[in-house]
Amino acid sequence: MAGQSQVQETIHQLHEGTDFMKIIEKSSKKYNRKFTLSKDFLYITYSPSKKPPSKARISVEDIREIRQGQETDGFKKSKVRNKYPKDNSFSLIVGAESHNINLVAPTPEAAKNWVQGLRWAKKKAQNIDVREKQALWIKETFRKADINQDGKVDFEETVKLLRKMNMIVDKSHAKKVFQTADRTNASSGDKSSDNVLDENEFVEFYRTITERSELRDLFKSYAGEDDYWTPEEFKDFMHKEQKRYEITPKWCESVIDAYEPTEEIRKKKILSYDGMYCVTGVYLDRRNGVT
């Protein structure tokens, strides 16, 4: 088994990126592509590409298999595969349709590092906890809202972003939380860049603005040791706290599909605290003091 230092060195190489030759099935065409593993281990990005950056990537969780050598149909039917060593080659089998991405690395060592590194990355991606997934969703939403791509949003942009995230907040309270979260500018004294948040500050801002102790305690009382509700736990809450005895787990799943903001969590049919916060203004009884 590889030592921790070897794992870290291999992952570092994937984060730095590697130039590959992408082989096309039944063709003599080949393309140079640089593949890079994202710092959060969730995506492989590639360039150059005609696709926008948000589309020019592969989800690590979507990789069903990492196959060493030239064992896919894409490699076997390629007109140029014999020009490249098998030890430099590997394939990614991606998605439900088993799409093949056939790659040739510059060296056998680089191919080996990517095969091993991606296997480690897949395991890490599968073990990311709910809080981490929420932070990743918040950052992804931030990046999409950052139209000029400068990595910052001002207060008005932040308010608009909250609305897109189905958050209803008092603007004066939001302003106070915004100023607190803007700790970098506050400490630097740089007046030219005041009143903006970077993505990490926005994560802190979002979590502060949505944090309500009474709601969090209520959520934890049904979540137990986990950071989420199953449809059954959601149903129990609706029965006991809201007296909505007609509610079924199937109904809870439909609400999760509609209001759970984090895609990876939503796919598992579970509800995070952020999802519950979104639901509060729609389905929960105001008389019970939870909205």
PDB file of C-alpha atoms in Angstrom:
ATOM      1  CA  MET A   1       0.000   0.000   0.000  1.00  0.00           C
ATOM      2  CA  ALA A   2       1.286   3.453  -0.889  1.00  0.00           C
ATOM      3  CA  GLY A   3       2.506   5.630   1.938  1.00  0.00           C
ATOM      4  CA  GLN A   4       0.846   8.949   2.754  1.00  0.00           C
ATOM      5  CA  SER A   5       3.740  10.936   1.269  1.00  0.00           C
ATOM      6  CA  GLN A   6       3.446   9.018  -2.020  1.00  0.00           C
ATOM      7  CA  VAL A   7      -0.306   9.610  -2.125  1.00  0.00           C
ATOM      8  CA  GLN A   8       0.202  13.329  -1.546  1.00  0.00           C
ATOM      9  CA  GLU A   9       2.878  13.563  -4.241  1.00  0.00           C
ATOM     10  CA  THR A  10       0.712  11.708  -6.757  1.00  0.00           C
ATOM     11  CA  ILE A  11      -2.327  13.869  -6.013  1.00  0.00           C
ATOM     12  CA  HIS A  12      -0.154  16.983  -6.286  1.00  0.00           C
ATOM     13  CA  GLN A  13       0.823  15.952  -9.824  1.00  0.00           C
ATOM     14  CA  LEU A  14      -2.842  15.553 -10.768  1.00  0.00           C
ATOM     15  CA  HIS A  15      -3.633  18.976  -9.312  1.00  0.00           C
ATOM     16  CA  GLU A  16      -0.815  20.481 -11.389  1.00  0.00           C
ATOM     17  CA  GLY A  17      -2.154  18.854 -14.551  1.00  0.00           C
ATOM     18  CA  THR A  18      -0.706  16.683 -17.338  1.00  0.00           C
ATOM     19  CA  ASP A  19      -0.658  17.051 -21.121  1.00  0.00           C
ATOM     20  CA  PHE A  20      -2.255  14.022 -22.804  1.00  0.00           C
ATOM     21  CA  MET A  21      -2.977  12.840 -26.311  1.00  0.00           C
ATOM     22  CA  LYS A  22      -6.685  12.072 -26.670  1.00  0.00           C
ATOM     23  CA  ILE A  23      -7.318   9.222 -29.113  1.00  0.00           C
ATOM     24  CA  ILE A  24     -10.478   9.179 -31.244  1.00  0.00           C
ATOM     25  CA  GLU A  25     -12.219   5.918 -32.214  1.00  0.00           C
ATOM     26  CA  LYS A  26     -12.083   4.879 -35.905  1.00  0.00           C
ATOM     27  CA  SER A  27     -10.030   7.920 -36.787  1.00  0.00           C
ATOM     28  CA  SER A  28      -6.476   9.033 -37.311  1.00  0.00           C
ATOM     29  CA  LYS A  29      -7.287  12.269 -35.491  1.00  0.00           C
ATOM     30  CA  LYS A  30      -5.790  12.981 -32.094  1.00  0.00           C
ATOM     31  CA  TYR A  31      -6.017  15.980 -29.823  1.00  0.00           C
ATOM     32  CA  ASN A  32      -3.693  17.487 -27.261  1.00  0.00           C
ATOM     33  CA  ARG A  33      -5.497  18.099 -23.982  1.00  0.00           C
ATOM     34  CA  LYS A  34      -4.310  19.154 -20.549  1.00  0.00           C
ATOM     35  CA  PHE A  35      -6.212  17.335 -17.798  1.00  0.00           C
ATOM     36  CA  THR A  36      -6.218  18.697 -14.245  1.00  0.00           C
ATOM     37  CA  LEU A  37      -7.833  17.334 -11.090  1.00  0.00           C
ATOM     38  CA  SER A  38      -9.730  20.011  -9.139  1.00  0.00           C
ATOM     39  CA  LYS A  39      -8.557  20.844  -5.613  1.00  0.00           C
ATOM     40  CA  ASP A  40     -11.792  19.468  -4.158  1.00  0.00           C
ATOM     41  CA  PHE A  41     -11.278  16.125  -5.979  1.00  0.00           C
ATOM     42  CA  LEU A  42     -14.705  16.338  -7.625  1.00  0.00           C
ATOM     43  CA  TYR A  43     -13.857  17.207 -11.235  1.00  0.00           C
ATOM     44  CA  ILE A  44     -11.276  16.752 -13.953  1.00  0.00           C
ATOM     45  CA  THR A  45     -11.030  19.844 -16.128  1.00  0.00           C
ATOM     46  CA  TYR A  46      -9.555  19.819 -19.620  1.00  0.00           C
ATOM     47  CA  SER A  47      -8.260  22.384 -22.074  1.00  0.00           C
ATOM     48  CA  PRO A  48      -8.213  23.636 -24.730  1.00  0.00           C
ATOM     49  CA  SER A  49     -11.915  23.161 -25.429  1.00  0.00           C
ATOM     50  CA  LYS A  50     -14.689  24.949 -27.325  1.00  0.00           C
ATOM     51  CA  LYS A  51     -16.941  24.328 -24.323  1.00  0.00           C
ATOM     52  CA  PRO A  52     -17.258  26.945 -21.545  1.00  0.00           C
ATOM     53  CA  PRO A  53     -15.144  26.162 -18.448  1.00  0.00           C
ATOM     54  CA  SER A  54     -18.222  25.021 -16.502  1.00  0.00           C
ATOM     55  CA  LYS A  55     -18.828  22.331 -19.161  1.00  0.00           C
ATOM     56  CA  ALA A  56     -15.245  21.360 -19.990  1.00  0.00           C
ATOM     57  CA  ARG A  57     -14.948  18.963 -17.104  1.00  0.00           C
ATOM     58  CA  ILE A  58     -15.673  15.415 -16.012  1.00  0.00           C
ATOM     59  CA  SER A  59     -17.234  14.547 -12.672  1.00  0.00           C
ATOM     60  CA  VAL A  60     -15.026  12.115 -10.739  1.00  0.00           C
ATOM     61  CA  GLU A  61     -18.158  10.381  -9.421  1.00  0.00           C
ATOM     62  CA  ASP A  62     -19.286   9.803 -13.028  1.00  0.00           C
ATOM     63  CA  ILE A  63     -16.158   7.774 -13.777  1.00  0.00           C
ATOM     64  CA  ARG A  64     -17.330   4.168 -13.616  1.00  0.00           C
ATOM     65  CA  GLU A  65     -13.970   2.582 -14.401  1.00  0.00           C
ATOM     66  CA  ILE A  66     -10.332   3.543 -14.925  1.00  0.00           C
ATOM     67  CA  ARG A  67      -8.860   1.015 -17.353  1.00  0.00           C
ATOM     68  CA  GLN A  68      -5.109   0.670 -17.860  1.00  0.00           C
ATOM     69  CA  GLY A  69      -3.556  -0.015 -21.257  1.00  0.00           C
ATOM     70  CA  GLN A  70      -5.418   0.047 -24.586  1.00  0.00           C
ATOM     71  CA  GLU A  71      -8.322  -2.232 -23.696  1.00  0.00           C
ATOM     72  CA  THR A  72     -11.352  -0.217 -24.846  1.00  0.00           C
ATOM     73  CA  ASP A  73     -13.041  -0.437 -28.255  1.00  0.00           C
ATOM     74  CA  GLY A  74     -12.018   3.165 -28.801  1.00  0.00           C
ATOM     75  CA  PHE A  75      -8.349   2.258 -28.548  1.00  0.00           C
ATOM     76  CA  LYS A  76      -8.692  -1.007 -30.452  1.00  0.00           C
ATOM     77  CA  LYS A  77     -10.458   0.680 -33.387  1.00  0.00           C
ATOM     78  CA  SER A  78      -8.191   3.699 -33.496  1.00  0.00           C
ATOM     79  CA  LYS A  79      -5.961   4.014 -36.565  1.00  0.00           C
ATOM     80  CA  VAL A  80      -3.074   5.464 -34.551  1.00  0.00           C
ATOM     81  CA  ARG A  81      -2.995   3.359 -31.380  1.00  0.00           C
ATOM     82  CA  ASN A  82       0.036   1.339 -32.510  1.00  0.00           C
ATOM     83  CA  LYS A  83       2.066   4.537 -32.495  1.00  0.00           C
ATOM     84  CA  TYR A  84       1.789   4.829 -28.718  1.00  0.00           C
ATOM     85  CA  PRO A  85       3.042   2.507 -25.943  1.00  0.00           C
ATOM     86  CA  LYS A  86       0.408   0.593 -24.002  1.00  0.00           C
ATOM     87  CA  ASP A  87       2.169   1.485 -20.744  1.00  0.00           C
ATOM     88  CA  ASN A  88       1.493   5.165 -21.473  1.00  0.00           C
ATOM     89  CA  SER A  89      -2.204   4.568 -22.137  1.00  0.00           C
ATOM     90  CA  PHE A  90      -5.379   4.346 -20.092  1.00  0.00           C
ATOM     91  CA  SER A  91      -9.096   4.991 -20.512  1.00  0.00           C
ATOM     92  CA  LEU A  92     -11.851   6.567 -18.438  1.00  0.00           C
ATOM     93  CA  ILE A  93     -15.259   4.872 -18.693  1.00  0.00           C
ATOM     94  CA  VAL A  94     -17.732   7.641 -17.936  1.00  0.00           C
ATOM     95  CA  GLY A  95     -21.465   7.859 -17.260  1.00  0.00           C
ATOM     96  CA  ALA A  96     -24.417   5.539 -17.656  1.00  0.00           C
ATOM     97  CA  GLU A  97     -23.679   5.134 -21.371  1.00  0.00           C
ATOM     98  CA  SER A  98     -20.064   4.092 -20.668  1.00  0.00           C
ATOM     99  CA  HIS A  99     -18.503   6.792 -22.827  1.00  0.00           C
ATOM    100  CA  ASN A 100     -14.793   6.098 -23.397  1.00  0.00           C
ATOM    101  CA  ILE A 101     -12.131   8.770 -23.003  1.00  0.00           C
ATOM    102  CA  ASN A 102      -8.904   7.259 -24.303  1.00  0.00           C
ATOM    103  CA  LEU A 103      -5.690   8.985 -23.245  1.00  0.00           C
ATOM    104  CA  VAL A 104      -1.958   8.630 -23.841  1.00  0.00           C
ATOM    105  CA  ALA A 105       0.352  10.126 -21.219  1.00  0.00           C
ATOM    106  CA  PRO A 106       3.849  11.457 -21.966  1.00  0.00           C
ATOM    107  CA  THR A 107       5.446   8.719 -19.819  1.00  0.00           C
ATOM    108  CA  PRO A 108       4.452   5.372 -18.272  1.00  0.00           C
ATOM    109  CA  GLU A 109       4.945   6.941 -14.826  1.00  0.00           C
ATOM    110  CA  ALA A 110       2.495   9.742 -15.616  1.00  0.00           C
ATOM    111  CA  ALA A 111      -0.121   7.224 -16.779  1.00  0.00           C
ATOM    112  CA  LYS A 112       0.379   5.139 -13.628  1.00  0.00           C
ATOM    113  CA  ASN A 113       0.070   8.216 -11.404  1.00  0.00           C
ATOM    114  CA  TRP A 114      -3.200   9.253 -13.029  1.00  0.00           C
ATOM    115  CA  VAL A 115      -4.707   5.782 -12.790  1.00  0.00           C
ATOM    116  CA  GLN A 116      -3.779   5.454  -9.117  1.00  0.00           C
ATOM    117  CA  GLY A 117      -4.485   9.090  -8.280  1.00  0.00           C
ATOM    118  CA  LEU A 118      -7.974   9.006  -9.806  1.00  0.00           C
ATOM    119  CA  ARG A 119      -8.808   5.870  -7.865  1.00  0.00           C
ATOM    120  CA  TRP A 120      -7.842   7.651  -4.659  1.00  0.00           C
ATOM    121  CA  ALA A 121      -9.801  10.724  -5.767  1.00  0.00           C
ATOM    122  CA  LYS A 122     -12.928   8.650  -6.420  1.00  0.00           C
ATOM    123  CA  LYS A 123     -12.734   7.166  -2.951  1.00  0.00           C
ATOM    124  CA  LYS A 124     -12.278  10.606  -1.382  1.00  0.00           C
ATOM    125  CA  ALA A 125     -15.150  12.075  -3.422  1.00  0.00           C
ATOM    126  CA  GLN A 126     -17.467   9.312  -2.245  1.00  0.00           C
ATOM    127  CA  ASN A 127     -16.553  10.008   1.390  1.00  0.00           C
ATOM    128  CA  ILE A 128     -17.078  13.783   1.404  1.00  0.00           C
ATOM    129  CA  ASP A 129     -19.491  14.670   4.193  1.00  0.00           C
ATOM    130  CA  VAL A 130     -22.652  16.744   3.888  1.00  0.00           C
ATOM    131  CA  ARG A 131     -21.059  19.949   5.183  1.00  0.00           C
ATOM    132  CA  GLU A 132     -18.277  19.738   2.596  1.00  0.00           C
ATOM    133  CA  LYS A 133     -20.793  19.085  -0.177  1.00  0.00           C
ATOM    134  CA  GLN A 134     -22.784  22.117   0.937  1.00  0.00           C
ATOM    135  CA  ALA A 135     -19.663  24.306   0.836  1.00  0.00           C
ATOM    136  CA  LEU A 136     -18.887  23.063  -2.666  1.00  0.00           C
ATOM    137  CA  TRP A 137     -22.442  23.859  -3.805  1.00  0.00           C
ATOM    138  CA  ILE A 138     -22.245  27.344  -2.294  1.00  0.00           C
ATOM    139  CA  LYS A 139     -18.915  27.994  -4.036  1.00  0.00           C
ATOM    140  CA  GLU A 140     -20.230  26.679  -7.351  1.00  0.00           C
ATOM    141  CA  THR A 141     -23.250  28.998  -7.089  1.00  0.00           C
ATOM    142  CA  PHE A 142     -20.909  31.878  -6.236  1.00  0.00           C
ATOM    143  CA  ARG A 143     -18.764  31.214  -9.321  1.00  0.00           C
ATOM    144  CA  LYS A 144     -21.778  31.179 -11.622  1.00  0.00           C
ATOM    145  CA  ALA A 145     -22.919  34.533 -10.206  1.00  0.00           C
ATOM    146  CA  ASP A 146     -19.452  36.066 -10.550  1.00  0.00           C
ATOM    147  CA  ILE A 147     -20.141  37.418 -14.041  1.00  0.00           C
ATOM    148  CA  ASN A 148     -16.896  39.352 -14.503  1.00  0.00           C
ATOM    149  CA  GLN A 149     -14.879  36.415 -13.106  1.00  0.00           C
ATOM    150  CA  ASP A 150     -12.898  38.551 -10.627  1.00  0.00           C
ATOM    151  CA  GLY A 151     -13.615  36.171  -7.743  1.00  0.00           C
ATOM    152  CA  LYS A 152     -15.603  38.739  -5.759  1.00  0.00           C
ATOM    153  CA  VAL A 153     -19.189  39.938  -5.254  1.00  0.00           C
ATOM    154  CA  ASP A 154     -20.380  43.182  -3.704  1.00  0.00           C
ATOM    155  CA  PHE A 155     -23.363  43.516  -1.378  1.00  0.00           C
ATOM    156  CA  GLU A 156     -26.011  44.080  -4.056  1.00  0.00           C
ATOM    157  CA  GLU A 157     -24.715  41.099  -6.047  1.00  0.00           C
ATOM    158  CA  THR A 158     -24.801  39.072  -2.829  1.00  0.00           C
ATOM    159  CA  VAL A 159     -28.465  39.957  -2.206  1.00  0.00           C
ATOM    160  CA  LYS A 160     -29.354  38.941  -5.786  1.00  0.00           C
ATOM    161  CA  LEU A 161     -27.427  35.701  -5.330  1.00  0.00           C
ATOM    162  CA  LEU A 162     -29.318  34.900  -2.125  1.00  0.00           C
ATOM    163  CA  ARG A 163     -32.604  35.337  -3.971  1.00  0.00           C
ATOM    164  CA  LYS A 164     -31.450  32.908  -6.642  1.00  0.00           C
ATOM    165  CA  MET A 165     -30.674  30.471  -3.830  1.00  0.00           C
ATOM    166  CA  ASN A 166     -34.285  30.782  -2.550  1.00  0.00           C
ATOM    167  CA  MET A 167     -33.158  32.685   0.538  1.00  0.00           C
ATOM    168  CA  ILE A 168     -35.487  35.323   2.012  1.00  0.00           C
ATOM    169  CA  VAL A 169     -33.536  37.603   4.367  1.00  0.00           C
ATOM    170  CA  ASP A 170     -33.846  41.021   5.958  1.00  0.00           C
ATOM    171  CA  LYS A 171     -31.591  43.353   3.962  1.00  0.00           C
ATOM    172  CA  SER A 172     -30.397  45.386   6.953  1.00  0.00           C
ATOM    173  CA  HIS A 173     -29.462  42.202   8.833  1.00  0.00           C
ATOM    174  CA  ALA A 174     -27.770  40.850   5.694  1.00  0.00           C
ATOM    175  CA  LYS A 175     -25.699  44.040   5.485  1.00  0.00           C
ATOM    176  CA  LYS A 176     -24.372  43.571   9.033  1.00  0.00           C
ATOM    177  CA  VAL A 177     -23.476  39.937   8.371  1.00  0.00           C
ATOM    178  CA  PHE A 178     -21.863  40.926   5.070  1.00  0.00           C
ATOM    179  CA  GLN A 179     -19.608  43.456   6.803  1.00  0.00           C
ATOM    180  CA  THR A 180     -18.579  40.862   9.381  1.00  0.00           C
ATOM    181  CA  ALA A 181     -17.801  38.261   6.710  1.00  0.00           C
ATOM    182  CA  ASP A 182     -15.710  40.806   4.781  1.00  0.00           C
ATOM    183  CA  ARG A 183     -12.853  40.152   7.175  1.00  0.00           C
ATOM    184  CA  THR A 184     -10.059  40.275   4.564  1.00  0.00           C
ATOM    185  CA  ASN A 185     -10.801  43.834   3.533  1.00  0.00           C
ATOM    186  CA  ALA A 186     -11.473  44.889   7.110  1.00  0.00           C
ATOM    187  CA  SER A 187      -8.045  43.679   8.206  1.00  0.00           C
ATOM    188  CA  SER A 188      -6.138  44.896   5.166  1.00  0.00           C
ATOM    189  CA  GLY A 189      -7.448  48.463   5.251  1.00  0.00           C
ATOM    190  CA  ASP A 190      -7.528  48.445   1.450  1.00  0.00           C
ATOM    191  CA  LYS A 191     -10.260  51.008   0.750  1.00  0.00           C
ATOM    192  CA  SER A 192     -10.147  50.317  -2.978  1.00  0.00           C
ATOM    193  CA  SER A 193     -11.474  46.777  -2.458  1.00  0.00           C
ATOM    194  CA  ASP A 194     -13.895  47.286   0.472  1.00  0.00           C
ATOM    195  CA  ASN A 195     -17.354  45.764   0.566  1.00  0.00           C
ATOM    196  CA  VAL A 196     -16.703  42.643  -1.483  1.00  0.00           C
ATOM    197  CA  LEU A 197     -16.599  38.936  -0.581  1.00  0.00           C
ATOM    198  CA  ASP A 198     -14.447  36.218  -2.084  1.00  0.00           C
ATOM    199  CA  GLU A 199     -15.893  32.722  -2.327  1.00  0.00           C
ATOM    200  CA  ASN A 200     -14.637  31.558   1.082  1.00  0.00           C
ATOM    201  CA  GLU A 201     -16.019  34.685   2.751  1.00  0.00           C
ATOM    202  CA  PHE A 202     -19.296  34.129   0.929  1.00  0.00           C
ATOM    203  CA  VAL A 203     -19.513  30.585   2.347  1.00  0.00           C
ATOM    204  CA  GLU A 204     -19.097  32.073   5.845  1.00  0.00           C
ATOM    205  CA  PHE A 205     -21.660  34.781   5.057  1.00  0.00           C
ATOM    206  CA  TYR A 206     -24.184  32.244   3.741  1.00  0.00           C
ATOM    207  CA  ARG A 207     -23.839  29.952   6.745  1.00  0.00           C
ATOM    208  CA  THR A 208     -24.190  32.850   9.182  1.00  0.00           C
ATOM    209  CA  ILE A 209     -27.211  34.342   7.450  1.00  0.00           C
ATOM    210  CA  THR A 210     -29.023  30.986   7.370  1.00  0.00           C
ATOM    211  CA  GLU A 211     -28.050  29.864  10.871  1.00  0.00           C
ATOM    212  CA  ARG A 212     -30.923  29.858  13.359  1.00  0.00           C
ATOM    213  CA  SER A 213     -30.316  28.055  16.617  1.00  0.00           C
ATOM    214  CA  GLU A 214     -33.938  26.987  17.144  1.00  0.00           C
ATOM    215  CA  LEU A 215     -34.158  25.589  13.627  1.00  0.00           C
ATOM    216  CA  ARG A 216     -30.767  23.878  13.900  1.00  0.00           C
ATOM    217  CA  ASP A 217     -31.741  22.232  17.214  1.00  0.00           C
ATOM    218  CA  LEU A 218     -35.007  21.034  15.702  1.00  0.00           C
ATOM    219  CA  PHE A 219     -33.172  19.658  12.703  1.00  0.00           C
ATOM    220  CA  LYS A 220     -30.626  17.818  14.865  1.00  0.00           C
ATOM    221  CA  SER A 221     -33.344  16.301  17.036  1.00  0.00           C
ATOM    222  CA  TYR A 222     -34.559  14.296  14.016  1.00  0.00           C
ATOM    223  CA  ALA A 223     -31.227  13.864  12.220  1.00  0.00           C
ATOM    224  CA  GLY A 224     -29.528  12.061  15.103  1.00  0.00           C
ATOM    225  CA  GLU A 225     -25.796  11.633  14.526  1.00  0.00           C
ATOM    226  CA  ASP A 226     -26.072  12.497  10.822  1.00  0.00           C
ATOM    227  CA  ASP A 227     -26.174  15.898   9.112  1.00  0.00           C
ATOM    228  CA  TYR A 228     -29.284  15.136   7.092  1.00  0.00           C
ATOM    229  CA  TRP A 229     -32.850  13.824   7.149  1.00  0.00           C
ATOM    230  CA  THR A 230     -33.984  10.726   5.335  1.00  0.00           C
ATOM    231  CA  PRO A 231     -37.523  10.843   3.865  1.00  0.00           C
ATOM    232  CA  GLU A 232     -38.666   8.833   6.901  1.00  0.00           C
ATOM    233  CA  GLU A 233     -37.140  11.342   9.339  1.00  0.00           C
ATOM    234  CA  PHE A 234     -38.664  14.192   7.355  1.00  0.00           C
ATOM    235  CA  LYS A 235     -42.054  12.450   7.571  1.00  0.00           C
ATOM    236  CA  ASP A 236     -41.673  11.972  11.346  1.00  0.00           C
ATOM    237  CA  PHE A 237     -40.964  15.677  11.731  1.00  0.00           C
ATOM    238  CA  MET A 238     -44.019  16.639   9.688  1.00  0.00           C
ATOM    239  CA  HIS A 239     -46.236  14.272  11.711  1.00  0.00           C
ATOM    240  CA  LYS A 240     -44.991  15.197  15.185  1.00  0.00           C
ATOM    241  CA  GLU A 241     -44.175  18.888  14.839  1.00  0.00           C
ATOM    242  CA  GLN A 242     -46.555  20.011  12.103  1.00  0.00           C
ATOM    243  CA  LYS A 243     -49.450  17.577  12.728  1.00  0.00           C
ATOM    244  CA  ARG A 244     -49.494  16.834   9.005  1.00  0.00           C
ATOM    245  CA  TYR A 245     -50.456  13.170   9.341  1.00  0.00           C
ATOM    246  CA  GLU A 246     -51.249  12.790   5.656  1.00  0.00           C
ATOM    247  CA  ILE A 247     -47.571  13.264   4.743  1.00  0.00           C
ATOM    248  CA  THR A 248     -45.800  10.192   3.300  1.00  0.00           C
ATOM    249  CA  PRO A 249     -42.114   9.463   2.594  1.00  0.00           C
ATOM    250  CA  LYS A 250     -42.898   9.721  -1.126  1.00  0.00           C
ATOM    251  CA  TRP A 251     -44.205  13.252  -0.613  1.00  0.00           C
ATOM    252  CA  CYS A 252     -41.039  14.053   1.346  1.00  0.00           C
ATOM    253  CA  GLU A 253     -38.920  12.814  -1.569  1.00  0.00           C
ATOM    254  CA  SER A 254     -40.768  15.150  -3.926  1.00  0.00           C
ATOM    255  CA  VAL A 255     -40.091  18.087  -1.583  1.00  0.00           C
ATOM    256  CA  ILE A 256     -36.418  17.116  -1.367  1.00  0.00           C
ATOM    257  CA  ASP A 257     -36.241  17.056  -5.167  1.00  0.00           C
ATOM    258  CA  ALA A 258     -37.714  20.552  -5.272  1.00  0.00           C
ATOM    259  CA  TYR A 259     -35.892  22.265  -2.398  1.00  0.00           C
ATOM    260  CA  GLU A 260     -32.619  20.501  -1.530  1.00  0.00           C
ATOM    261  CA  PRO A 261     -30.047  22.866  -3.090  1.00  0.00           C
ATOM    262  CA  THR A 262     -27.023  20.549  -3.207  1.00  0.00           C
ATOM    263  CA  GLU A 263     -27.219  18.219  -6.204  1.00  0.00           C
ATOM    264  CA  GLU A 264     -25.135  15.381  -4.744  1.00  0.00           C
ATOM    265  CA  ILE A 265     -27.277  15.340  -1.604  1.00  0.00           C
ATOM    266  CA  ARG A 266     -30.515  15.648  -3.587  1.00  0.00           C
ATOM    267  CA  LYS A 267     -29.586  12.613  -5.701  1.00  0.00           C
ATOM    268  CA  LYS A 268     -29.350  10.536  -2.521  1.00  0.00           C
ATOM    269  CA  LYS A 269     -32.920  11.562  -1.584  1.00  0.00           C
ATOM    270  CA  ILE A 270     -31.863  13.164   1.685  1.00  0.00           C
ATOM    271  CA  LEU A 271     -32.427  16.674   3.086  1.00  0.00           C
ATOM    272  CA  SER A 272     -29.675  18.857   4.514  1.00  0.00           C
ATOM    273  CA  TYR A 273     -30.101  21.712   6.974  1.00  0.00           C
ATOM    274  CA  ASP A 274     -29.841  24.104   4.006  1.00  0.00           C
ATOM    275  CA  GLY A 275     -32.672  22.202   2.351  1.00  0.00           C
ATOM    276  CA  MET A 276     -34.778  22.411   5.483  1.00  0.00           C
ATOM    277  CA  TYR A 277     -34.125  26.158   5.655  1.00  0.00           C
ATOM    278  CA  CYS A 278     -35.443  26.506   2.094  1.00  0.00           C
ATOM    279  CA  VAL A 279     -38.535  24.480   3.001  1.00  0.00           C
ATOM    280  CA  THR A 280     -39.418  26.475   6.133  1.00  0.00           C
ATOM    281  CA  GLY A 281     -41.177  29.308   4.367  1.00  0.00           C
ATOM    282  CA  VAL A 282     -43.265  26.979   2.205  1.00  0.00           C
ATOM    283  CA  TYR A 283     -44.486  23.964   4.191  1.00  0.00           C
ATOM    284  CA  LEU A 284     -43.814  24.544   7.877  1.00  0.00           C
ATOM    285  CA  ASP A 285     -46.442  25.946  10.206  1.00  0.00           C
ATOM    286  CA  ARG A 286     -45.530  29.460  11.395  1.00  0.00           C
ATOM    287  CA  ARG A 287     -47.524  28.898  14.578  1.00  0.00           C
ATOM    288  CA  ASN A 288     -44.911  26.369  15.704  1.00  0.00           C
ATOM    289  CA  GLY A 289     -42.200  29.029  15.768  1.00  0.00           C
ATOM    290  CA  VAL A 290     -39.919  27.465  13.166  1.00  0.00           C
ATOM    291  CA  THR A 291     -40.234  30.077  10.428  1.00  0.00           C
TER     292      THR A 291
END
